[in-house]
PDB file of C-alpha atoms and ligand atoms in Angstrom:
ATOM      1  CA  UNK A 257      50.960  35.785  16.860  1.00 98.00           C
ATOM      2  CA  UNK A 258      47.447  36.655  17.985  1.00 98.00           C
ATOM      3  CA  UNK A 259      43.979  37.016  16.542  1.00 98.00           C
ATOM      4  CA  UNK A 260      41.911  40.025  17.516  1.00 98.00           C
ATOM      5  CA  UNK A 261      38.238  39.132  17.424  1.00 98.00           C
ATOM      6  CA  UNK A 262      34.880  39.327  19.083  1.00 98.00           C
ATOM      7  CA  UNK A 263      33.822  35.850  20.062  1.00 94.00           C
ATOM      8  CA  UNK A 264      30.110  36.125  19.177  1.00 93.00           C
ATOM      9  CA  UNK A 265      30.724  37.600  15.726  1.00 97.00           C
ATOM     10  CA  UNK A 266      30.396  35.274  12.713  1.00 98.00           C
ATOM     11  CA  UNK A 267      33.527  36.206  10.747  1.00 98.00           C
ATOM     12  CA  UNK A 268      35.935  35.412  13.602  1.00 98.00           C
ATOM     13  CA  UNK A 269      34.001  32.168  14.082  1.00 98.00           C
ATOM     14  CA  UNK A 270      34.840  31.154  10.512  1.00 98.00           C
ATOM     15  CA  UNK A 271      38.555  31.472  11.356  1.00 98.00           C
ATOM     16  CA  UNK A 272      38.164  29.606  14.658  1.00 98.00           C
ATOM     17  CA  UNK A 273      36.444  26.679  12.935  1.00 98.00           C
ATOM     18  CA  UNK A 274      39.096  26.630  10.220  1.00 98.00           C
ATOM     19  CA  UNK A 275      41.879  26.521  12.822  1.00 98.00           C
ATOM     20  CA  UNK A 276      40.076  23.891  14.904  1.00 98.00           C
ATOM     21  CA  UNK A 277      39.838  21.631  11.831  1.00 98.00           C
ATOM     22  CA  UNK A 278      43.595  21.972  11.401  1.00 98.00           C
ATOM     23  CA  UNK A 279      44.332  21.594  15.111  1.00 98.00           C
ATOM     24  CA  UNK A 280      46.089  24.974  15.246  1.00 98.00           C
ATOM     25  CA  UNK A 281      45.855  27.088  18.391  1.00 98.00           C
ATOM     26  CA  UNK A 282      46.396  30.816  18.257  1.00 98.00           C
ATOM     27  CA  UNK A 283      46.205  33.332  21.109  1.00 98.00           C
ATOM     28  CA  UNK A 284      43.000  35.364  20.894  1.00 98.00           C
ATOM     29  CA  UNK A 285      42.303  38.872  22.118  1.00 98.00           C
ATOM     30  CA  UNK A 286      38.717  40.061  22.490  1.00 98.00           C
ATOM     31  CA  UNK A 287      37.420  43.491  21.596  1.00 98.00           C
ATOM     32  CA  UNK A 288      33.865  44.771  21.903  1.00 97.00           C
ATOM     33  CA  UNK A 289      32.145  45.951  18.737  1.00 95.00           C
ATOM     34  CA  UNK A 290      29.226  47.252  20.810  1.00 92.00           C
ATOM     35  CA  UNK A 291      31.687  49.483  22.664  1.00 95.00           C
ATOM     36  CA  UNK A 292      33.116  50.583  19.291  1.00 95.00           C
ATOM     37  CA  UNK A 293      36.601  49.344  20.152  1.00 97.00           C
ATOM     38  CA  UNK A 294      37.096  48.504  16.477  1.00 97.00           C
ATOM     39  CA  UNK A 295      36.781  52.233  15.750  1.00 97.00           C
ATOM     40  CA  UNK A 296      39.474  53.232  18.239  1.00 98.00           C
ATOM     41  CA  UNK A 297      42.704  54.576  16.674  1.00 98.00           C
ATOM     42  CA  UNK A 298      44.836  51.619  17.876  1.00 97.00           C
ATOM     43  CA  UNK A 299      42.574  49.156  16.092  1.00 98.00           C
ATOM     44  CA  UNK A 300      42.071  51.314  12.984  1.00 98.00           C
ATOM     45  CA  UNK A 301      45.851  51.461  12.586  1.00 98.00           C
ATOM     46  CA  UNK A 302      45.741  47.660  12.248  1.00 98.00           C
ATOM     47  CA  UNK A 303      42.662  47.466  10.016  1.00 98.00           C
ATOM     48  CA  UNK A 304      41.425  50.683   8.410  1.00 98.00           C
ATOM     49  CA  UNK A 305      38.247  48.836   7.403  1.00 98.00           C
ATOM     50  CA  UNK A 306      37.399  48.552  11.124  1.00 98.00           C
ATOM     51  CA  UNK A 307      36.399  44.906  11.271  1.00 98.00           C
ATOM     52  CA  UNK A 308      37.385  41.666  12.947  1.00 98.00           C
ATOM     53  CA  UNK A 309      39.047  39.214  12.711  1.00 98.00           C
ATOM     54  CA  UNK A 310      42.581  40.529  12.434  1.00 98.00           C
ATOM     55  CA  UNK A 311      45.702  38.373  12.666  1.00 98.00           C
ATOM     56  CA  UNK A 312      48.815  40.072  14.043  1.00 98.00           C
ATOM     57  CA  UNK A 313      52.059  38.183  13.423  1.00 98.00           C
ATOM     58  CA  UNK A 314      54.990  38.229  15.842  1.00 98.00           C
ATOM     59  CA  UNK A 315      56.859  40.764  13.667  1.00 98.00           C
ATOM     60  CA  UNK A 316      53.829  43.084  13.691  1.00 97.00           C
ATOM     61  CA  UNK A 317      52.610  42.179  10.200  1.00 98.00           C
ATOM     62  CA  UNK A 318      48.811  42.421  10.042  1.00 98.00           C
ATOM     63  CA  UNK A 319      46.444  40.248   8.029  1.00 98.00           C
ATOM     64  CA  UNK A 320      42.758  41.103   7.941  1.00 98.00           C
ATOM     65  CA  UNK A 321      39.905  39.496   5.955  1.00 98.00           C
ATOM     66  CA  UNK A 322      38.688  36.095   7.077  1.00 98.00           C
ATOM     67  CA  UNK A 323      39.578  34.268   3.884  1.00 98.00           C
ATOM     68  CA  UNK A 324      43.067  35.794   3.720  1.00 98.00           C
ATOM     69  CA  UNK A 325      43.716  34.625   7.286  1.00 98.00           C
ATOM     70  CA  UNK A 326      42.447  31.145   6.407  1.00 98.00           C
ATOM     71  CA  UNK A 327      44.623  31.109   3.293  1.00 98.00           C
ATOM     72  CA  UNK A 328      47.691  31.975   5.370  1.00 98.00           C
ATOM     73  CA  UNK A 329      47.149  29.005   7.683  1.00 98.00           C
ATOM     74  CA  UNK A 330      46.341  26.687   4.765  1.00 98.00           C
ATOM     75  CA  UNK A 331      49.713  27.569   3.227  1.00 98.00           C
ATOM     76  CA  UNK A 332      51.547  27.216   6.567  1.00 98.00           C
ATOM     77  CA  UNK A 333      49.943  23.868   7.351  1.00 98.00           C
ATOM     78  CA  UNK A 334      48.247  22.324   4.312  1.00 98.00           C
ATOM     79  CA  UNK A 335      46.885  19.226   6.073  1.00 98.00           C
ATOM     80  CA  UNK A 336      44.051  18.583   6.520  1.00 98.00           C
ATOM     81  CA  UNK A 337      43.327  20.453   3.317  1.00 98.00           C
ATOM     82  CA  UNK A 338      40.345  22.788   3.510  1.00 98.00           C
ATOM     83  CA  UNK A 339      41.037  24.694   0.302  1.00 98.00           C
ATOM     84  CA  UNK A 340      41.731  21.849  -2.114  1.00 98.00           C
ATOM     85  CA  UNK A 341      44.832  20.191  -3.550  1.00 97.00           C
ATOM     86  CA  UNK A 342      44.679  20.086  -7.359  1.00 98.00           C
ATOM     87  CA  UNK A 343      44.218  23.210  -9.452  1.00 98.00           C
ATOM     88  CA  UNK A 344      40.633  22.225 -10.196  1.00 98.00           C
ATOM     89  CA  UNK A 345      39.804  21.407  -6.554  1.00 98.00           C
ATOM     90  CA  UNK A 346      41.238  24.727  -5.398  1.00 98.00           C
ATOM     91  CA  UNK A 347      39.263  26.661  -7.997  1.00 98.00           C
ATOM     92  CA  UNK A 348      36.037  24.762  -7.306  1.00 98.00           C
ATOM     93  CA  UNK A 349      36.293  25.312  -3.551  1.00 98.00           C
ATOM     94  CA  UNK A 350      37.062  28.975  -4.189  1.00 98.00           C
ATOM     95  CA  UNK A 351      33.978  29.228  -6.426  1.00 98.00           C
ATOM     96  CA  UNK A 352      31.677  27.744  -3.785  1.00 98.00           C
ATOM     97  CA  UNK A 353      33.350  29.564  -0.957  1.00 98.00           C
ATOM     98  CA  UNK A 354      32.732  32.887  -2.701  1.00 98.00           C
ATOM     99  CA  UNK A 355      29.159  31.894  -3.487  1.00 98.00           C
ATOM    100  CA  UNK A 356      28.542  31.053   0.166  1.00 98.00           C
ATOM    101  CA  UNK A 357      30.049  34.378   1.247  1.00 98.00           C
ATOM    102  CA  UNK A 358      28.528  36.625  -1.396  1.00 98.00           C
ATOM    103  CA  UNK A 359      25.219  34.943  -2.234  1.00 98.00           C
ATOM    104  CA  UNK A 360      24.304  33.534   1.186  1.00 98.00           C
ATOM    105  CA  UNK A 361      26.217  35.115   4.058  1.00 98.00           C
ATOM    106  CA  UNK A 362      26.178  38.672   2.703  1.00 98.00           C
ATOM    107  CA  UNK A 363      22.354  38.893   2.288  1.00 98.00           C
ATOM    108  CA  UNK A 364      21.868  37.328   5.750  1.00 98.00           C
ATOM    109  CA  UNK A 365      24.181  39.963   7.207  1.00 98.00           C
ATOM    110  CA  UNK A 366      22.202  42.675   5.404  1.00 98.00           C
ATOM    111  CA  UNK A 367      18.952  41.401   6.964  1.00 98.00           C
ATOM    112  CA  UNK A 368      20.551  41.423  10.403  1.00 97.00           C
ATOM    113  CA  UNK A 369      22.229  44.790  10.141  1.00 97.00           C
ATOM    114  CA  UNK A 370      19.348  46.649   8.506  1.00 98.00           C
ATOM    115  CA  UNK A 371      16.434  45.114  10.410  1.00 97.00           C
ATOM    116  CA  UNK A 372      17.668  44.251  13.902  1.00 96.00           C
ATOM    117  CA  UNK A 373      17.119  47.027  16.475  1.00 95.00           C
ATOM    118  CA  UNK A 374      20.403  46.128  18.198  1.00 93.00           C
ATOM    119  CA  UNK A 375      22.259  47.193  15.030  1.00 94.00           C
ATOM    120  CA  UNK A 376      20.730  50.658  14.831  1.00 93.00           C
ATOM    121  CA  UNK A 377      23.802  52.366  16.240  1.00 90.00           C
ATOM    122  CA  UNK A 378      26.408  50.322  14.363  1.00 89.00           C
ATOM    123  CA  UNK A 379      24.701  50.368  10.951  1.00 94.00           C
ATOM    124  CA  UNK A 380      24.306  53.955   9.860  1.00 92.00           C
ATOM    125  CA  UNK A 381      22.025  54.508   8.048  1.00 96.00           C
ATOM    126  CA  UNK A 382      19.888  51.483   8.853  1.00 97.00           C
ATOM    127  CA  UNK A 383      17.637  50.960   5.792  1.00 98.00           C
ATOM    128  CA  UNK A 384      14.821  48.527   6.571  1.00 97.00           C
ATOM    129  CA  UNK A 385      13.804  48.218   2.890  1.00 98.00           C
ATOM    130  CA  UNK A 386      17.321  47.033   2.015  1.00 98.00           C
ATOM    131  CA  UNK A 387      17.132  44.444   4.790  1.00 98.00           C
ATOM    132  CA  UNK A 388      13.790  43.181   3.505  1.00 97.00           C
ATOM    133  CA  UNK A 389      15.073  43.148  -0.086  1.00 98.00           C
ATOM    134  CA  UNK A 390      17.752  40.671   0.965  1.00 98.00           C
ATOM    135  CA  UNK A 391      15.416  38.141   2.573  1.00 97.00           C
ATOM    136  CA  UNK A 392      14.329  36.475  -0.723  1.00 98.00           C
ATOM    137  CA  UNK A 393      17.977  36.352  -1.830  1.00 98.00           C
ATOM    138  CA  UNK A 394      18.780  34.258   1.242  1.00 98.00           C
ATOM    139  CA  UNK A 395      15.973  31.835   0.471  1.00 98.00           C
ATOM    140  CA  UNK A 396      17.071  31.615  -3.176  1.00 98.00           C
ATOM    141  CA  UNK A 397      20.664  30.754  -2.196  1.00 98.00           C
ATOM    142  CA  UNK A 398      19.427  28.158   0.323  1.00 98.00           C
ATOM    143  CA  UNK A 399      17.340  26.482  -2.390  1.00 98.00           C
ATOM    144  CA  UNK A 400      20.393  26.257  -4.667  1.00 98.00           C
ATOM    145  CA  UNK A 401      22.444  24.823  -1.803  1.00 98.00           C
ATOM    146  CA  UNK A 402      19.732  22.253  -1.107  1.00 98.00           C
ATOM    147  CA  UNK A 403      19.740  21.251  -4.780  1.00 98.00           C
ATOM    148  CA  UNK A 404      23.501  20.649  -4.886  1.00 98.00           C
ATOM    149  CA  UNK A 405      23.524  18.820  -1.553  1.00 98.00           C
ATOM    150  CA  UNK A 406      20.915  16.377  -2.857  1.00 98.00           C
ATOM    151  CA  UNK A 407      23.660  14.411  -4.598  1.00 95.00           C
ATOM    152  CA  UNK A 408      26.838  15.166  -2.685  1.00 97.00           C
ATOM    153  CA  UNK A 409      27.943  14.963   0.924  1.00 98.00           C
ATOM    154  CA  UNK A 410      29.474  18.421   1.250  1.00 98.00           C
ATOM    155  CA  UNK A 411      29.245  21.732  -0.564  1.00 98.00           C
ATOM    156  CA  UNK A 412      32.104  20.577  -2.802  1.00 98.00           C
ATOM    157  CA  UNK A 413      32.021  16.817  -3.354  1.00 93.00           C
ATOM    158  CA  UNK A 414      32.908  14.254  -0.711  1.00 96.00           C
ATOM    159  CA  UNK A 415      35.308  16.340   1.347  1.00 96.00           C
ATOM    160  CA  UNK A 416      34.646  18.940   4.021  1.00 98.00           C
ATOM    161  CA  UNK A 417      36.120  22.293   2.966  1.00 98.00           C
ATOM    162  CA  UNK A 418      36.141  25.974   3.799  1.00 98.00           C
ATOM    163  CA  UNK A 419      33.019  26.281   1.623  1.00 98.00           C
ATOM    164  CA  UNK A 420      31.166  24.196   4.242  1.00 98.00           C
ATOM    165  CA  UNK A 421      32.498  26.437   7.006  1.00 98.00           C
ATOM    166  CA  UNK A 422      31.267  29.542   5.208  1.00 98.00           C
ATOM    167  CA  UNK A 423      27.859  27.998   4.532  1.00 98.00           C
ATOM    168  CA  UNK A 424      27.389  26.695   8.090  1.00 98.00           C
ATOM    169  CA  UNK A 425      28.393  29.943   9.773  1.00 98.00           C
ATOM    170  CA  UNK A 426      26.088  31.834   7.413  1.00 98.00           C
ATOM    171  CA  UNK A 427      23.164  29.549   8.239  1.00 98.00           C
ATOM    172  CA  UNK A 428      23.790  29.835  11.987  1.00 98.00           C
ATOM    173  CA  UNK A 429      23.726  33.590  11.555  1.00 98.00           C
ATOM    174  CA  UNK A 430      20.155  33.329  10.261  1.00 98.00           C
ATOM    175  CA  UNK A 431      19.072  33.005  13.909  1.00 97.00           C
ATOM    176  CA  UNK A 432      20.056  36.530  14.987  1.00 96.00           C
ATOM    177  CA  UNK A 433      18.936  37.715  11.536  1.00 97.00           C
ATOM    178  CA  UNK A 434      15.516  36.189  12.344  1.00 97.00           C
ATOM    179  CA  UNK A 435      15.249  34.150   9.144  1.00 98.00           C
ATOM    180  CA  UNK A 436      13.688  30.676   9.322  1.00 97.00           C
ATOM    181  CA  UNK A 437      15.384  27.827   7.476  1.00 96.00           C
ATOM    182  CA  UNK A 438      12.640  26.327   5.257  1.00 97.00           C
ATOM    183  CA  UNK A 439      11.794  22.866   6.628  1.00 95.00           C
ATOM    184  CA  UNK A 440      11.282  21.401   3.149  1.00 98.00           C
ATOM    185  CA  UNK A 441      15.005  21.753   2.320  1.00 98.00           C
ATOM    186  CA  UNK A 442      15.818  18.189   3.388  1.00 98.00           C
ATOM    187  CA  UNK A 443      19.262  17.783   1.827  1.00 98.00           C
ATOM    188  CA  UNK A 444      20.328  21.043   3.442  1.00 98.00           C
ATOM    189  CA  UNK A 445      19.039  19.796   6.810  1.00 98.00           C
ATOM    190  CA  UNK A 446      20.956  16.498   6.470  1.00 98.00           C
ATOM    191  CA  UNK A 447      24.186  18.339   5.588  1.00 98.00           C
ATOM    192  CA  UNK A 448      23.648  20.955   8.318  1.00 98.00           C
ATOM    193  CA  UNK A 449      23.238  18.294  11.016  1.00 98.00           C
ATOM    194  CA  UNK A 450      26.413  16.612   9.855  1.00 98.00           C
ATOM    195  CA  UNK A 451      28.672  19.685   9.701  1.00 98.00           C
ATOM    196  CA  UNK A 452      27.222  21.076  12.937  1.00 98.00           C
ATOM    197  CA  UNK A 453      28.107  17.895  14.779  1.00 98.00           C
ATOM    198  CA  UNK A 454      31.822  18.205  13.938  1.00 98.00           C
ATOM    199  CA  UNK A 455      33.795  19.199  17.048  1.00 98.00           C
ATOM    200  CA  UNK A 456      35.115  22.281  15.192  1.00 98.00           C
ATOM    201  CA  UNK A 457      31.590  23.730  15.014  1.00 98.00           C
ATOM    202  CA  UNK A 458      31.853  24.540  18.724  1.00 97.00           C
ATOM    203  CA  UNK A 459      35.008  26.611  18.216  1.00 95.00           C
TER     204      UNK A 459
HETATM  205  N1  GSH B 724      35.214  41.132   4.847  1.00 51.88           N
HETATM  206  C1  GSH B 724      35.532  40.989   6.259  1.00 51.88           C
HETATM  207  C2  GSH B 724      34.299  41.305   7.067  1.00 51.88           C
HETATM  208  C3  GSH B 724      34.583  41.311   8.555  1.00 51.88           C
HETATM  209  C4  GSH B 724      33.399  41.828   9.345  1.00 51.88           C
HETATM  210  O1  GSH B 724      32.471  42.455   8.802  1.00 51.88           O
HETATM  211  N2  GSH B 724      33.445  41.596  10.639  1.00 51.88           N
HETATM  212  C5  GSH B 724      32.389  42.085  11.507  1.00 51.88           C
HETATM  213  C6  GSH B 724      32.202  41.128  12.669  1.00 51.88           C
HETATM  214  S1  GSH B 724      31.574  39.569  12.093  1.00 51.88           S
HETATM  215  C7  GSH B 724      32.802  43.428  12.072  1.00 51.88           C
HETATM  216  O2  GSH B 724      33.916  43.558  12.527  1.00 51.88           O
HETATM  217  N3  GSH B 724      31.908  44.405  12.049  1.00 51.88           N
HETATM  218  C8  GSH B 724      32.149  45.689  12.604  1.00 51.88           C
HETATM  219  C9  GSH B 724      31.260  46.734  12.010  1.00 51.88           C
HETATM  220  O3  GSH B 724      30.557  46.427  11.083  1.00 51.88           O
HETATM  221  O4  GSH B 724      31.280  47.872  12.481  1.00 51.88           O
HETATM  222  C10 GSH B 724      36.036  39.554   6.532  1.00 51.88           C
HETATM  223  O5  GSH B 724      35.714  38.670   5.726  1.00 51.88           O
HETATM  224  O6  GSH B 724      36.744  39.333   7.509  1.00 51.88           O
END
């Protein structure tokens, strides 16, 4: 099997961290988004939504979508669990994972894609007002995250999970999106330092 990705892009990084936590190695093939290789017919035949990462199994089966790829590996090799064990744990991690994707990562991505000059060609049309409209949403989600991290170690309880991966990758993506992490969010800073120092964060 192989993963088709672009190393610098945040969604493939989520998969790499997930795999590093599980100690799973998968062959990786790089494509260039700047060179529009994800819009070439060979790639579009794998993922009509024209995005990375994509996992291609040995029999040619294709899985796209970061969380679907993570789910596949969680089912193949449950330990260490990153998506919960009991019904309630699984649902709670799913809830926070979706919140981190939809309420935090998505608005950060909108800021990046609609405000950064380097995205002008890829994001058509680039709508600066939409980028700006997302900035307060990012800060709102960060405040909520800071509140919950005030009395627990990780995004969901005492155990590192895929929700932490989604939150950390989102926050790291604030740098290219040119959004400052508010210094007064102390619980967030404590958690960020901890998850960023895990070896998997370098994946
Ligand atoms: N919902 C997809 C999003 C994947 C995605 O947007 N990937 C970015 C790279 S981080 C991409 O390929 N962008 C290409 C483009 O927007 O043209 C997932 O979760 O995997």
